[in-house]
Amino acid sequence: MGIPDGFGCIIITGLISAMLYGITVLQTYVYYMMYSSEDTSTVKFLVAATCILDTLHVSFMCHTLYYYLVTSYGVPTSLEYIIWSYPASSLMNLLVVVMVQLFFAHKICCLCRHGVRWLVTALIILFVLAHYGFGMVVTVLVLYNNKMSNLTQTWYYSVTPSVATVAVAEVLITVSLYVLLNDGGFYSTCPRAKRLVNTLVTYAANRCLLTLLVVISELVVNAEQLASWTMGLNFIVGKLYTNSFLASLNAREHLRSQGSTAMSILNISALQSADPSTLSVDVGKFKNGRRRFDVCEPADIDITIEPASHKTTMLRADVEV
């Protein structure tokens, strides 16, 4: 299938990409209005960079569609060449995907134990950099030789490896997040804390499912050399990465509120399971004969969470009236 046979899917995916860009703008506005104050300058710059790159991608995508469907309408020879705005839009997608995946690789590095930190993230970074290298080769080759007849050679040597590496990196990120978030057996004693962890795992899985599905679909159509579907899916994949990145930042307040409730439950459970005999109390008398209670030293409370006993310990003190 050539491009003339698949303008329908290109238009549809272009419209979907434009809608996703609208969500990107909304999420960026919400981030800077409500959540940017708690982040470092690096994160703020990353959000701005992804939004700018996404805007450039939409601009180049619209130029590509306008060139083939309006400017060159009825000119068959125009279909023998790839317009410069298409590899430019692919370059914007490439930069967005690399930035977002490196961001999540950094978060995985922070969550990992110190001994295996670089062992886990090094493999992810390796595939991300490989994707970046293959993607740059594709962009340069298409800009240098933009004939459709030469696209087959570029496909096998650059496009397919580029899509394959980004798919492997996405799988590694998702598996790493799932394993790290589930690595905490102490949450099993608190249902709300366990629910919070399950929510985080769900967020991590949903972040990957759409992007991985589109990436695998792009890999399949690349193998089949379906040019129109490759162009269409390439319009969408960058938007999914941008929105997943912004959604992970904007959802923190909601997750933090759930986490505060869960930690409160953990603290209450710890106090209920504490041994009252560890509280050192000095009983004295006032001058009028009434008793008083003075805490001699700070109480040592065991915060180890254990199932609460069925028996309730009660402290009673006779106070003279």
C-alpha positions as a printed Julia matrix, in Angstrom:
321×3 Matrix{Float64}:
   0.0    0.0    0.0
   1.38   3.41  -0.94
   0.48   6.78   0.41
  -2.3    7.43  -2.17
  -4.18   4.34  -0.93
  -4.06   5.32   2.72
  -4.89   9.0    3.06
  -7.96   8.04   5.08
  -5.99   6.6    8.01
  -3.53   9.51   7.85
  -6.34  12.04   8.22
  -7.96  10.09  11.07
  -4.73   9.71  13.01
  -3.96  13.37  12.35
  -7.29  14.37  13.92
  -6.63  12.09  16.91
  -3.19  13.63  17.3
  -4.72  17.13  17.26
  -7.19  16.12  19.99
  -4.39  14.68  22.1
  -2.47  17.91  21.62
  -5.43  19.78  23.12
  -5.2   17.53  26.19
  -1.47  18.26  26.33
  -2.09  22.01  26.42
  -4.7   21.58  29.15
  -2.46  19.41  31.29
   0.44  21.83  30.86
  -1.76  24.73  31.98
  -2.99  22.78  35.01
   0.57  21.84  35.94
   1.92  25.39  35.9
  -1.12  26.81  37.68
  -1.35  24.24  40.49
   1.64  21.92  40.83
   4.77  23.59  39.48
   5.67  25.31  42.77
   6.79  22.03  44.38
   9.09  20.95  41.54
  12.65  21.84  40.68
  13.65  24.0   37.74
  14.71  20.88  35.83
  11.2   19.39  35.93
   9.64  22.72  34.96
  12.02  22.99  32.03
  11.21  19.42  31.0
   7.48  20.17  31.0
   8.02  23.31  28.93
  10.31  21.48  26.5
   7.85  18.63  25.91
   5.01  21.1   25.34
   7.08  23.13  22.85
   8.23  20.01  21.0
   4.64  18.75  20.9
   3.52  22.09  19.45
   6.21  21.91  16.78
   5.17  18.35  15.98
   1.56  19.39  15.42
   2.71  22.25  13.19
   4.86  19.97  11.05
   2.09  17.37  10.92
  -0.43  19.94   9.68
   2.06  21.11   7.05
   2.52  17.51   5.85
  -1.22  16.94   5.54
  -1.78  20.29   3.86
   0.98  19.64   1.35
  -0.28  16.23   0.23
  -4.02  16.92   0.43
  -4.3   20.58  -0.62
  -1.19  22.04  -2.22
  -0.32  18.95  -4.28
  -3.86  17.79  -4.91
  -4.06  16.3   -8.39
  -0.27  16.24  -8.78
   0.78  12.55  -8.79
   4.49  13.35  -8.99
   4.36  14.93  -5.53
   3.7   11.49  -4.08
   7.1   10.29  -5.24
   8.83  12.42  -2.6
   8.6   12.82   1.16
   8.02  16.4    2.21
  10.59  17.79   4.67
   7.98  18.45   7.38
   7.34  14.73   7.91
  10.9   13.82   9.03
  10.89  17.06  11.04
   7.75  15.91  12.87
   9.36  12.51  13.43
  12.36  14.24  14.97
  10.09  16.1   17.42
   8.47  12.79  18.37
  11.88  11.22  18.83
  13.01  13.93  21.24
   9.78  13.74  23.25
   9.95   9.95  23.59
  13.6   10.02  24.65
  13.01  12.77  27.24
   9.99  11.04  28.78
  11.65   7.63  28.93
  14.78   9.08  30.52
  12.56  10.84  33.07
  10.95   7.55  34.1
  14.36   5.85  34.08
  15.51   8.48  36.58
  12.49   7.77  38.79
  13.24   4.05  38.65
  16.82   4.81  39.66
  15.55   6.72  42.71
  13.23   3.87  43.72
  15.82   1.12  43.39
  18.04  -0.06  46.22
  21.51   1.37  46.09
  23.18  -1.92  45.23
  21.13  -2.64  42.08
  20.32   0.93  41.07
  22.54   1.22  38.03
  22.1   -2.42  37.07
  18.37  -1.82  36.54
  18.52   1.58  34.88
  21.58   0.98  32.68
  19.71  -1.47  30.45
  16.79   0.95  30.06
  19.1    3.85  29.21
  20.95   1.65  26.72
  17.79   0.91  24.72
  16.63   4.54  24.95
  19.94   5.75  23.52
  19.78   3.06  20.83
  16.32   4.3   19.88
  17.65   7.85  19.72
  20.54   6.79  17.49
  18.38   4.86  15.04
  15.82   7.66  15.0
  18.44  10.25  14.13
  19.7    8.01  11.32
  16.16   7.75   9.91
  15.71  11.53  10.02
  19.02  12.24   8.31
  18.5    9.6    5.61
  14.99  10.8    4.75
  16.08  14.44   4.63
  19.1   13.56   2.49
  17.25  11.3    0.06
  13.51  11.94   0.14
  12.45   9.66  -2.71
   9.73   7.16  -1.88
  11.55   4.51  -3.89
  14.47   4.6   -1.44
  12.25   4.25   1.6
  12.41   0.43   1.63
  16.14   0.38   2.35
  15.73   2.93   5.12
  12.92   0.84   6.6
  14.94  -2.3    7.2
  18.14  -0.69   8.4
  16.82   2.14  10.56
  13.05   2.47  11.04
  12.32  -1.06  12.24
  15.28  -1.18  14.7
  14.26   2.26  16.01
  10.71   1.13  16.77
  11.91  -2.19  18.21
  14.3   -0.52  20.67
  11.66   1.9   21.95
   9.27  -1.03  22.47
  11.87  -2.95  24.51
  12.64   0.15  26.58
   8.94   0.66  27.28
   8.52  -2.93  28.46
  11.56  -2.62  30.76
  10.23   0.6   32.3
   6.81  -0.91  32.98
   8.17  -4.13  34.46
  10.61  -2.2   36.65
   7.88   0.1   37.99
   5.62  -2.86  38.69
   8.3   -4.79  40.57
   9.49  -1.79  42.59
   6.0   -0.68  43.62
   5.08  -4.19  44.73
   8.31  -4.61  46.69
   6.94  -3.66  50.11
   5.29  -6.41  52.11
   4.67  -4.16  55.13
   1.8   -2.5   53.26
  -0.18  -5.74  53.45
  -1.17  -5.0   57.08
  -2.97  -1.79  56.1
  -5.72  -2.15  53.48
  -5.67   1.54  52.54
  -1.91   1.57  52.07
  -2.21  -1.55  49.96
  -4.93   0.16  47.93
  -2.59   3.1   47.35
   0.15   0.8   46.07
  -2.36  -0.94  43.8
  -3.36   2.47  42.43
   0.26   3.3   41.69
   0.71  -0.04  39.95
  -2.42   0.6   37.89
  -1.12   4.03  36.89
   2.19   2.51  35.85
   0.49  -0.21  33.81
  -1.92   2.2   32.11
   0.97   4.52  31.29
   2.54   1.73  29.3
  -0.43  -0.03  27.76
  -1.47   2.62  25.24
   2.05   3.64  24.31
   3.24   0.03  24.03
   0.18  -0.92  21.96
   0.81   1.91  19.5
   4.54   1.17  19.36
   3.96  -2.54  18.67
   1.39  -1.63  16.01
   3.92   0.7   14.42
   6.5   -2.09  14.48
   4.08  -4.44  12.71
   3.15  -1.97   9.98
   6.84  -1.16   9.53
   7.56  -4.83   8.95
   4.74  -4.94   6.4
   5.94  -1.67   4.82
   2.57   0.06   5.12
   3.7    3.64   4.58
   0.39   5.35   5.34
  -0.15   3.5    8.61
   3.42   4.19   9.63
   2.91   7.91   9.1
  -0.41   7.84  10.94
   0.82   5.98  14.01
   3.89   8.17  14.13
   1.56  11.17  14.46
   0.05   9.68  17.64
   2.88   8.06  19.59
   4.56  11.28  20.71
   1.27  12.66  22.08
   0.76   9.56  24.2
   4.2    9.92  25.78
   3.68  13.63  26.47
   0.3   13.09  28.12
   1.51  10.14  30.19
   4.37  12.29  31.48
   2.12  15.24  32.35
  -0.52  12.97  33.9
   2.09  11.42  36.2
   2.96  14.91  37.46
  -0.59  16.2   37.84
  -1.86  13.06  39.62
   0.6   13.4   42.52
  -1.7   15.52  44.7
  -4.5   12.95  44.48
  -2.09  10.12  45.27
  -0.52  12.12  48.08
  -3.92  12.57  49.74
  -4.47   8.82  49.61
  -0.99   8.3   51.0
  -1.64  10.65  53.95
  -4.75   8.69  54.87
  -2.87   5.42  54.61
   0.0    6.63  56.81
  -2.49   7.87  59.41
  -3.97   4.4   59.59
  -0.46   2.97  59.99
   0.33   5.35  62.87
  -2.91   4.52  64.68
  -2.22   0.82  64.33
   1.26   1.36  65.75
  -0.12   3.2   68.8
  -2.75   0.54  69.43
  -0.13  -2.19  69.39
   2.25  -0.32  71.73
   2.91  -1.77  75.2
   1.54   0.64  77.86
   4.09  -0.64  80.37
   6.81   1.13  78.39
   5.39   4.47  79.44
   7.3    5.58  82.55
   5.02   7.5   84.9
   5.91   9.1   88.22
   3.02   9.46  90.64
   3.3   12.21  93.19
   1.04  14.26  95.38
   0.04  17.81  95.42
   0.11  19.69  98.66
  -3.66  19.32  99.0
  -3.41  15.54  98.79
  -4.43  15.11  95.18
  -2.38  12.83  92.98
  -0.56  13.89  89.88
   1.05  12.08  86.96
   4.45  13.24  85.63
   6.04  11.69  82.55
   9.68  11.23  83.48
  11.04  10.57  79.97
   9.81  10.39  76.41
   7.8    7.3   75.68
   9.42   4.64  73.53
   6.76   3.32  71.21
   7.36   0.3   69.07
   6.13   1.2   65.58
   6.34  -2.35  64.28
   2.92  -3.15  62.87
   1.51  -6.35  64.33
  -2.04  -7.64  64.47
  -3.83  -6.02  67.37
  -4.71  -8.23  70.3
  -8.35  -9.01  71.0
  -7.87  -7.98  74.6
  -7.93  -4.33  75.51
  -5.52  -3.07  78.15
  -6.96  -0.4   80.39
  -5.07   1.85  82.76
  -6.96   3.02  85.77
  -5.95   5.47  88.44
  -7.84   6.34  91.57
  -8.04  10.05  91.91
  -9.21  11.66  95.12
 -11.9   14.23  94.76
